[in-house]
Short mmCIF file of C-alpha atoms in Angstrom, two decimals:
data_model
loop_
_atom_site.label_atom_id
_atom_site.label_comp_id
_atom_site.label_asym_id
_atom_site.label_seq_id
_atom_site.Cartn_x
_atom_site.Cartn_y
_atom_site.Cartn_z
CA MET A 1 0.24 -51.51 -65.97
CA LYS A 2 -0.39 -51.63 -62.22
CA ILE A 3 -0.85 -48.31 -60.48
CA GLY A 4 2.28 -48.76 -58.35
CA GLU A 5 4.41 -49.22 -61.46
CA LEU A 6 2.73 -46.17 -62.97
CA PHE A 7 3.79 -44.05 -59.99
CA VAL A 8 7.38 -45.24 -60.55
CA LYS A 9 7.17 -44.59 -64.30
CA GLU A 10 5.90 -41.05 -63.67
CA GLY A 11 8.92 -40.45 -61.44
CA LEU A 12 6.79 -39.79 -58.37
CA ILE A 13 8.28 -42.58 -56.23
CA THR A 14 11.29 -44.87 -56.24
CA GLN A 15 11.23 -48.63 -56.55
CA GLU A 16 12.24 -48.86 -52.89
CA GLN A 17 9.30 -46.71 -51.84
CA LEU A 18 6.95 -48.87 -53.90
CA SER A 19 8.32 -52.00 -52.21
CA GLU A 20 7.78 -50.43 -48.79
CA ALA A 21 4.20 -49.48 -49.72
CA LEU A 22 3.49 -53.01 -50.98
CA ASP A 23 4.79 -54.48 -47.71
CA TYR A 24 2.55 -52.02 -45.86
CA GLN A 25 -0.40 -53.15 -47.98
CA LYS A 26 0.28 -56.82 -47.22
CA ARG A 27 0.24 -56.09 -43.50
CA PHE A 28 -2.61 -53.58 -43.23
CA GLY A 29 -4.60 -53.91 -46.47
CA GLY A 30 -6.07 -50.92 -48.26
CA ARG A 31 -5.56 -49.23 -51.61
CA LEU A 32 -1.98 -48.74 -52.73
CA GLY A 33 -2.47 -45.16 -53.92
CA TRP A 34 -3.81 -44.01 -50.57
CA ILE A 35 -1.01 -45.87 -48.80
CA LEU A 36 1.59 -43.95 -50.81
CA THR A 37 -0.22 -40.73 -49.95
CA THR A 38 -0.40 -41.67 -46.27
CA LEU A 39 3.32 -42.45 -46.17
CA GLY A 40 4.01 -39.01 -47.64
CA TYR A 41 5.59 -40.28 -50.86
CA VAL A 42 2.90 -38.83 -53.15
CA ASN A 43 0.94 -35.61 -52.71
CA ARG A 44 -2.83 -35.51 -53.15
CA LEU A 45 -2.80 -33.82 -56.58
CA ASP A 46 -0.25 -36.24 -58.07
CA PHE A 47 -2.21 -39.17 -56.63
CA PHE A 48 -5.46 -38.22 -58.36
CA ARG A 49 -3.68 -37.24 -61.57
CA THR A 50 -2.02 -40.68 -61.70
CA LEU A 51 -5.28 -42.38 -60.71
CA ALA A 52 -6.93 -40.81 -63.77
CA LYS A 53 -4.14 -42.09 -66.01
CA ASN A 54 -4.47 -45.56 -64.51
CA TYR A 55 -8.19 -45.68 -65.36
CA ASN A 56 -7.71 -43.79 -68.64
CA LEU A 57 -10.17 -41.14 -67.47
CA PRO A 58 -10.03 -37.33 -67.74
CA PHE A 59 -8.85 -35.39 -64.70
CA PHE A 60 -9.96 -31.84 -63.89
CA GLU A 61 -7.78 -29.96 -61.43
CA ASP A 62 -9.34 -26.54 -62.09
CA ILE A 63 -12.48 -26.28 -59.97
CA ASP A 64 -13.82 -23.41 -62.10
CA GLU A 65 -13.63 -25.65 -65.16
CA VAL A 66 -15.75 -28.22 -63.32
CA LYS A 67 -18.36 -25.56 -62.49
CA ARG A 68 -18.73 -24.72 -66.18
CA HIS A 69 -19.97 -28.28 -66.81
CA ILE A 70 -22.44 -28.39 -63.91
CA ASP A 71 -26.15 -28.22 -64.66
CA THR A 72 -27.67 -26.79 -61.46
CA LYS A 73 -31.16 -27.93 -62.44
CA LEU A 74 -29.87 -31.50 -62.62
CA ILE A 75 -27.97 -31.60 -59.32
CA GLU A 76 -30.84 -29.94 -57.41
CA LYS A 77 -32.80 -33.16 -57.94
CA PHE A 78 -30.37 -35.08 -55.72
CA ASP A 79 -29.97 -35.35 -51.97
CA PRO A 80 -26.60 -33.70 -51.18
CA LYS A 81 -25.99 -36.21 -48.37
CA GLU A 82 -26.26 -39.03 -50.91
CA LEU A 83 -23.83 -37.25 -53.24
CA ALA A 84 -21.33 -36.81 -50.40
CA GLU A 85 -21.71 -40.45 -49.32
CA HIS A 86 -21.14 -41.78 -52.85
CA GLU A 87 -18.42 -39.20 -53.64
CA VAL A 88 -20.08 -38.10 -56.87
CA LEU A 89 -21.44 -34.97 -58.54
CA PRO A 90 -23.58 -35.47 -61.69
CA ALA A 91 -23.05 -32.93 -64.46
CA LYS A 92 -24.58 -32.27 -67.88
CA LEU A 93 -27.22 -34.71 -69.04
CA GLU A 94 -27.19 -34.64 -72.85
CA GLU A 95 -26.15 -37.62 -74.94
CA GLU A 96 -24.40 -39.03 -71.91
CA VAL A 97 -24.24 -38.44 -68.18
CA LEU A 98 -21.10 -36.73 -66.95
CA VAL A 99 -20.24 -37.53 -63.33
CA PHE A 100 -17.39 -36.01 -61.38
CA THR A 101 -16.00 -38.36 -58.75
CA SER A 102 -13.00 -38.80 -56.48
CA ASN A 103 -13.54 -42.57 -56.26
CA PRO A 104 -13.78 -43.96 -59.82
CA ASN A 105 -15.20 -47.41 -60.57
CA SER A 106 -15.99 -47.95 -56.89
CA GLN A 107 -18.89 -50.07 -55.67
CA ARG A 108 -20.61 -47.00 -54.20
CA LEU A 109 -20.35 -45.16 -57.51
CA GLU A 110 -21.71 -48.14 -59.44
CA GLU A 111 -24.66 -48.35 -57.02
CA PHE A 112 -25.38 -44.65 -57.54
CA ILE A 113 -25.24 -44.95 -61.34
CA LYS A 114 -27.50 -48.03 -61.39
CA LYS A 115 -30.02 -46.28 -59.15
CA HIS A 116 -30.23 -42.94 -60.94
CA PHE A 117 -28.99 -43.58 -64.49
CA PRO A 118 -29.77 -47.24 -65.25
CA ASN A 119 -30.23 -46.77 -69.00
CA GLU A 120 -27.90 -43.85 -69.74
CA ARG A 121 -24.32 -43.87 -70.92
CA VAL A 122 -22.10 -42.53 -68.13
CA LYS A 123 -18.72 -40.86 -68.44
CA GLN A 124 -16.60 -40.53 -65.31
CA VAL A 125 -14.31 -37.55 -64.71
CA ILE A 126 -11.89 -37.58 -61.77
CA ILE A 127 -11.43 -34.68 -59.37
CA THR A 128 -9.72 -34.62 -55.97
CA ASP A 129 -11.72 -35.48 -52.87
CA LEU A 130 -11.19 -31.98 -51.47
CA ASP A 131 -12.41 -30.36 -54.70
CA LEU A 132 -15.51 -32.56 -54.54
CA ILE A 133 -16.23 -31.31 -51.01
CA LYS A 134 -15.70 -27.69 -52.12
CA LEU A 135 -18.13 -28.17 -55.01
CA LEU A 136 -20.76 -29.81 -52.82
CA GLU A 137 -20.41 -26.95 -50.35
CA PHE A 138 -20.65 -24.40 -53.17
CA TYR A 139 -23.95 -25.79 -54.46
CA PHE A 140 -25.47 -27.11 -51.23
CA LYS A 141 -23.97 -25.00 -48.43
CA ASP A 142 -27.31 -23.80 -47.06
CA ARG A 143 -28.75 -27.31 -47.05
CA PHE A 144 -25.66 -28.72 -45.33
CA ILE A 145 -25.84 -26.04 -42.62
CA ASP A 146 -29.56 -26.61 -42.18
CA THR A 147 -28.95 -30.35 -41.75
CA ALA A 148 -26.13 -29.74 -39.24
CA VAL A 149 -28.26 -27.35 -37.16
CA HIS A 150 -31.78 -28.78 -37.49
CA GLY A 151 -31.20 -32.37 -38.62
CA LEU A 152 -32.18 -33.92 -35.29
CA PHE A 153 -35.38 -31.86 -35.17
CA TYR A 154 -36.37 -33.11 -38.62
CA ILE A 155 -35.67 -36.76 -37.76
CA SER A 156 -36.66 -36.98 -34.07
CA PRO A 157 -38.22 -33.71 -32.87
CA GLU A 158 -38.93 -35.19 -29.42
CA TYR A 159 -35.15 -35.35 -28.77
CA SER A 160 -34.36 -31.89 -30.12
CA ALA A 161 -33.96 -28.70 -28.08
CA SER A 162 -34.92 -26.47 -31.01
CA ARG A 163 -38.16 -25.67 -29.21
CA VAL A 164 -37.06 -24.48 -25.76
CA PHE A 165 -40.47 -24.02 -24.13
CA SER A 166 -43.79 -25.69 -24.90
CA LYS A 167 -47.03 -23.70 -24.91
CA GLY A 168 -47.98 -25.23 -21.55
CA GLN A 169 -44.65 -24.22 -20.02
CA VAL A 170 -44.99 -20.66 -21.29
CA LEU A 171 -48.52 -20.47 -19.86
CA ALA A 172 -47.38 -21.85 -16.48
CA LEU A 173 -44.49 -19.37 -16.36
CA ALA A 174 -46.83 -16.48 -17.17
CA ILE A 175 -49.24 -17.53 -14.40
CA PHE A 176 -46.34 -17.83 -11.93
CA ILE A 177 -45.02 -14.35 -12.79
CA TYR A 178 -48.49 -12.81 -12.58
CA GLY A 179 -49.21 -14.53 -9.25
CA SER A 180 -45.82 -13.44 -7.88
CA LEU A 181 -46.46 -9.81 -8.78
CA VAL A 182 -49.90 -9.86 -7.13
CA TRP A 183 -48.51 -11.54 -3.97
CA LEU A 184 -45.61 -9.09 -3.84
CA TYR A 185 -48.01 -6.17 -4.05
CA TYR A 186 -50.13 -7.33 -1.10
CA ASP A 187 -47.51 -9.03 1.16
CA ALA A 188 -43.87 -8.95 0.06
CA VAL A 189 -42.48 -10.46 3.30
CA SER A 190 -44.57 -13.64 3.17
CA TYR A 191 -43.82 -13.94 -0.57
CA PHE A 192 -40.04 -14.00 -0.07
CA ILE A 193 -40.36 -16.43 2.86
CA ALA A 194 -42.41 -18.79 0.69
CA LEU A 195 -39.98 -18.34 -2.22
CA MET A 196 -36.97 -19.26 -0.07
CA VAL A 197 -38.77 -22.35 1.24
CA LEU A 198 -39.56 -23.45 -2.34
CA VAL A 199 -35.95 -22.88 -3.42
CA GLN A 200 -34.63 -25.00 -0.54
CA ILE A 201 -37.13 -27.78 -1.27
CA PHE A 202 -36.13 -27.74 -4.94
CA TYR A 203 -32.44 -27.86 -3.98
CA VAL A 204 -32.91 -30.90 -1.69
CA VAL A 205 -35.08 -32.72 -4.25
CA SER A 206 -32.52 -32.12 -7.03
CA ILE A 207 -29.69 -33.54 -4.88
CA LEU A 208 -31.76 -36.61 -3.99
CA PHE A 209 -32.69 -37.08 -7.65
CA LYS A 210 -29.03 -36.93 -8.74
CA LEU A 211 -28.11 -39.41 -6.00
CA VAL A 212 -30.79 -41.89 -7.09
CA VAL A 213 -29.82 -41.56 -10.75
CA SER A 214 -26.11 -42.02 -9.91
CA LEU A 215 -26.77 -45.16 -7.86
CA ALA A 216 -29.05 -46.63 -10.52
CA GLY A 217 -26.54 -45.83 -13.24
CA ALA A 218 -23.63 -47.33 -11.31
CA LYS A 219 -25.62 -50.51 -10.75
CA SER A 220 -26.40 -51.00 -14.43
CA GLU A 221 -23.09 -49.68 -15.78
CA MET A 222 -21.44 -52.03 -18.26
CA GLU A 223 -17.67 -51.98 -18.58
CA GLN A 224 -16.19 -53.69 -21.62
CA TYR A 225 -12.67 -54.77 -20.72
CA ILE A 226 -10.28 -55.36 -23.62
CA SER A 227 -7.01 -57.13 -22.84
CA ASP A 228 -3.66 -56.48 -24.50
CA GLU A 229 -3.73 -60.06 -25.82
CA GLU A 230 -6.99 -59.38 -27.65
CA VAL A 231 -5.50 -56.26 -29.23
CA LYS A 232 -2.41 -58.18 -30.37
CA SER A 233 -4.57 -60.94 -31.87
CA LEU A 234 -6.35 -58.51 -34.22
CA ASP A 235 -5.73 -59.04 -37.93
CA GLU A 236 -4.83 -55.50 -38.97
CA LYS A 237 -5.84 -56.27 -42.55
CA ASP A 238 -9.46 -56.61 -41.43
CA LEU A 239 -9.59 -53.34 -39.51
CA PRO A 240 -12.27 -50.99 -40.91
CA VAL A 241 -11.87 -47.34 -41.84
CA TYR A 242 -12.27 -45.27 -38.67
CA THR A 243 -13.44 -41.66 -38.92
CA VAL A 244 -11.96 -39.24 -36.38
CA LEU A 245 -13.73 -35.88 -36.09
CA VAL A 246 -11.67 -33.08 -34.53
CA PRO A 247 -13.77 -29.93 -33.97
CA VAL A 248 -11.56 -26.99 -33.00
CA TYR A 249 -12.10 -23.28 -32.54
CA LYS A 250 -9.49 -20.71 -31.52
CA GLU A 251 -7.13 -23.40 -30.22
CA PRO A 252 -3.85 -22.87 -32.13
CA GLU A 253 -1.75 -23.51 -29.01
CA VAL A 254 -3.03 -27.06 -28.37
CA ILE A 255 -4.02 -28.43 -31.80
CA GLY A 256 -0.49 -29.77 -32.29
CA ILE A 257 -0.84 -32.02 -29.21
CA LEU A 258 -3.68 -33.98 -30.79
CA ILE A 259 -2.14 -34.05 -34.28
CA ASN A 260 1.05 -35.59 -32.90
CA SER A 261 -0.99 -38.08 -30.83
CA LEU A 262 -3.04 -39.17 -33.85
CA LYS A 263 0.15 -39.68 -35.86
CA LYS A 264 1.27 -42.13 -33.15
CA MET A 265 -2.00 -44.10 -33.05
CA ASP A 266 -1.56 -47.87 -33.24
CA TYR A 267 -3.97 -48.09 -36.17
CA PRO A 268 -3.21 -48.29 -39.91
CA GLN A 269 -2.82 -44.66 -40.91
CA ASN A 270 -4.34 -45.30 -44.34
CA LYS A 271 -7.53 -46.43 -42.57
CA LEU A 272 -7.79 -43.32 -40.42
CA ASP A 273 -10.28 -40.86 -41.88
CA VAL A 274 -9.21 -37.83 -39.87
CA ILE A 275 -11.35 -34.72 -40.43
CA LEU A 276 -10.17 -31.47 -38.85
CA LEU A 277 -13.23 -29.23 -38.51
CA LEU A 278 -12.38 -25.54 -38.40
CA GLU A 279 -14.61 -22.48 -38.36
CA GLU A 280 -14.49 -20.12 -41.32
CA ASP A 281 -13.12 -17.21 -39.26
CA ASP A 282 -10.46 -19.24 -37.41
CA LYS A 283 -7.38 -18.68 -39.58
CA GLU A 284 -4.95 -19.01 -36.65
CA THR A 285 -5.89 -22.61 -35.80
CA LEU A 286 -5.88 -23.56 -39.50
CA GLN A 287 -2.34 -22.27 -39.96
CA ALA A 288 -1.19 -23.94 -36.72
CA ALA A 289 -2.66 -27.28 -37.83
CA LYS A 290 -1.01 -27.07 -41.26
CA ALA A 291 2.32 -26.20 -39.61
CA HIS A 292 2.33 -29.62 -37.91
CA ARG A 293 2.20 -31.26 -41.38
CA PRO A 294 -0.54 -33.88 -40.92
CA PRO A 295 -0.57 -36.81 -43.38
CA SER A 296 -1.90 -36.05 -46.87
CA ASN A 297 -4.92 -38.33 -46.43
CA TRP A 298 -6.26 -36.17 -43.58
CA ARG A 299 -8.88 -33.60 -44.53
CA PHE A 300 -9.43 -30.01 -43.49
CA ILE A 301 -13.11 -29.07 -43.68
CA ILE A 302 -14.07 -25.46 -43.10
CA VAL A 303 -17.44 -25.10 -41.37
CA PRO A 304 -19.31 -22.13 -42.92
CA ASN A 305 -19.90 -19.18 -40.64
CA SER A 306 -23.34 -19.68 -39.08
CA LEU A 307 -25.06 -19.87 -35.71
CA PRO A 308 -24.85 -21.59 -33.35
CA LYS A 309 -21.06 -21.68 -33.52
CA THR A 310 -20.67 -24.85 -31.45
CA LYS A 311 -18.64 -28.04 -31.65
CA PRO A 312 -21.76 -30.27 -31.87
CA LYS A 313 -22.84 -28.36 -34.98
CA ALA A 314 -19.34 -28.69 -36.43
CA CYS A 315 -19.43 -32.46 -35.80
CA ASN A 316 -22.83 -32.73 -37.49
CA TYR A 317 -21.35 -30.91 -40.48
CA GLY A 318 -18.29 -33.17 -40.61
CA LEU A 319 -20.49 -36.26 -40.29
CA LEU A 320 -21.88 -35.50 -43.76
CA PHE A 321 -18.44 -36.28 -45.25
CA ALA A 322 -17.37 -39.19 -43.00
CA ARG A 323 -16.15 -42.36 -44.72
CA GLY A 324 -15.59 -44.71 -41.79
CA LYS A 325 -17.56 -47.66 -40.49
CA TYR A 326 -16.93 -46.34 -36.98
CA LEU A 327 -16.55 -42.79 -35.74
CA THR A 328 -15.01 -41.04 -32.75
CA ILE A 329 -14.59 -37.43 -31.66
CA TYR A 330 -11.47 -35.95 -30.10
CA ASP A 331 -11.02 -32.51 -28.61
CA ALA A 332 -7.94 -30.48 -29.48
CA GLU A 333 -6.21 -31.11 -26.14
CA ASP A 334 -6.94 -34.86 -26.03
CA VAL A 335 -4.09 -37.39 -25.88
CA PRO A 336 -5.73 -40.75 -26.70
CA GLU A 337 -3.99 -44.00 -25.88
CA PRO A 338 -2.33 -45.38 -29.03
CA ASP A 339 -4.41 -48.59 -29.06
CA GLN A 340 -7.73 -46.94 -28.16
CA LEU A 341 -9.33 -47.35 -31.61
CA LYS A 342 -8.37 -51.03 -31.79
CA LYS A 343 -9.97 -51.55 -28.40
CA ALA A 344 -13.07 -49.75 -29.63
CA VAL A 345 -13.33 -52.06 -32.66
CA LEU A 346 -13.06 -55.08 -30.37
CA ALA A 347 -15.65 -53.62 -27.98
CA PHE A 348 -18.15 -53.21 -30.82
CA LYS A 349 -17.51 -56.78 -31.98
CA LYS A 350 -17.96 -58.20 -28.48
CA GLY A 351 -20.94 -55.99 -27.65
CA GLY A 352 -23.06 -56.95 -30.63
CA ASP A 353 -25.42 -54.92 -32.80
CA GLU A 354 -27.39 -53.53 -29.86
CA TYR A 355 -24.45 -51.31 -28.85
CA ILE A 356 -23.93 -48.18 -30.92
CA CYS A 357 -21.66 -46.17 -28.61
CA PHE A 358 -18.88 -46.73 -26.07
CA GLN A 359 -17.52 -44.09 -23.72
CA ALA A 360 -13.76 -44.25 -23.20
CA ALA A 361 -12.52 -43.64 -19.66
CA LEU A 362 -11.29 -40.08 -19.19
CA ASN A 363 -8.00 -39.37 -17.47
CA TYR A 364 -5.73 -36.35 -17.07
CA PHE A 365 -2.09 -36.38 -18.12
CA ASN A 366 -1.38 -33.53 -15.65
CA LYS A 367 -3.25 -35.06 -12.71
CA ASP A 368 -0.44 -34.28 -10.23
CA GLU A 369 -0.11 -30.63 -11.23
CA ASN A 370 -2.38 -29.19 -8.54
CA PHE A 371 -5.36 -29.91 -6.28
CA LEU A 372 -7.90 -29.05 -9.01
CA THR A 373 -6.45 -31.50 -11.55
CA LYS A 374 -6.39 -34.22 -8.88
CA MET A 375 -10.10 -33.64 -8.18
CA PHE A 376 -10.92 -33.74 -11.90
CA THR A 377 -9.02 -37.01 -12.22
CA LEU A 378 -11.16 -38.50 -9.45
#
């Protein structure tokens, strides 16, 4: 029996809703179960429960029951980023390998099994995608936080600001302070005159430097123009999954603006991997976001309480669970153009492999409100 018919048989959807979902699938592609979830016809728990029946696999909906099967010595051997990427959590290794997954019989899961358990008998057990994230966070929270905070330093320390001052800079600063104190002691007037001259020279040099950099940047700036005709010519079936990270903190008043904008995006909703990143102590924004009833395929990920409490760290944390081929970041008050993601896909195709990032033009929807908003718009 096909999974769509199984949803009807279980009384979760009507035949009309199934027909609508199948038409949606013909137009946009994607998996039927997620389409039904995206359209709001099936909730997340019923989807995974029916998915388990479709594959004739056990389904655990009690996260504590899952924990009782986990062998911590076994899972500590794995890279948690790899487990998150392949949506899998290995369990007891006795006569057979027990793996908990939210994506059964997928290519990623098969690759993981072939790599780590090529000769063992494997039994799959289905859990929801959110339960999988909770379990990974339970067992690997410290490692996830460490990766989010220090990941760049581990990979490319020369680009990281973890080390604020080098030894040479500290030595130079100490010599400057010592010299200043000695000079002040013997001739305070000449010291302050010299200091003011140095400050003015530094100020002029910094302005000239910014001017040169701005002119050089403007000369080499590349603008990728995407026409409306190109957007209309896109085959929506071929559009990839697009991850949208939304880091928010103490913004309950404006989170609804972005949620409503993302609902109106001209992009297949079943291919939008929207991750709302909220801090552990921000209950107000979480409740406000839930009140706007985002689609069931969106995910709420709670960033554990740790320092620094910044949006870049939150994005690094959310990146560990991203599913999309492409990724973008929106702030809570952003109102993106409906076709922006389609234009981004086209820009990447036209730009080639050497381009890894495009910056969308920034505008202000309240540009005529006052003088300040007009200046920002400029």
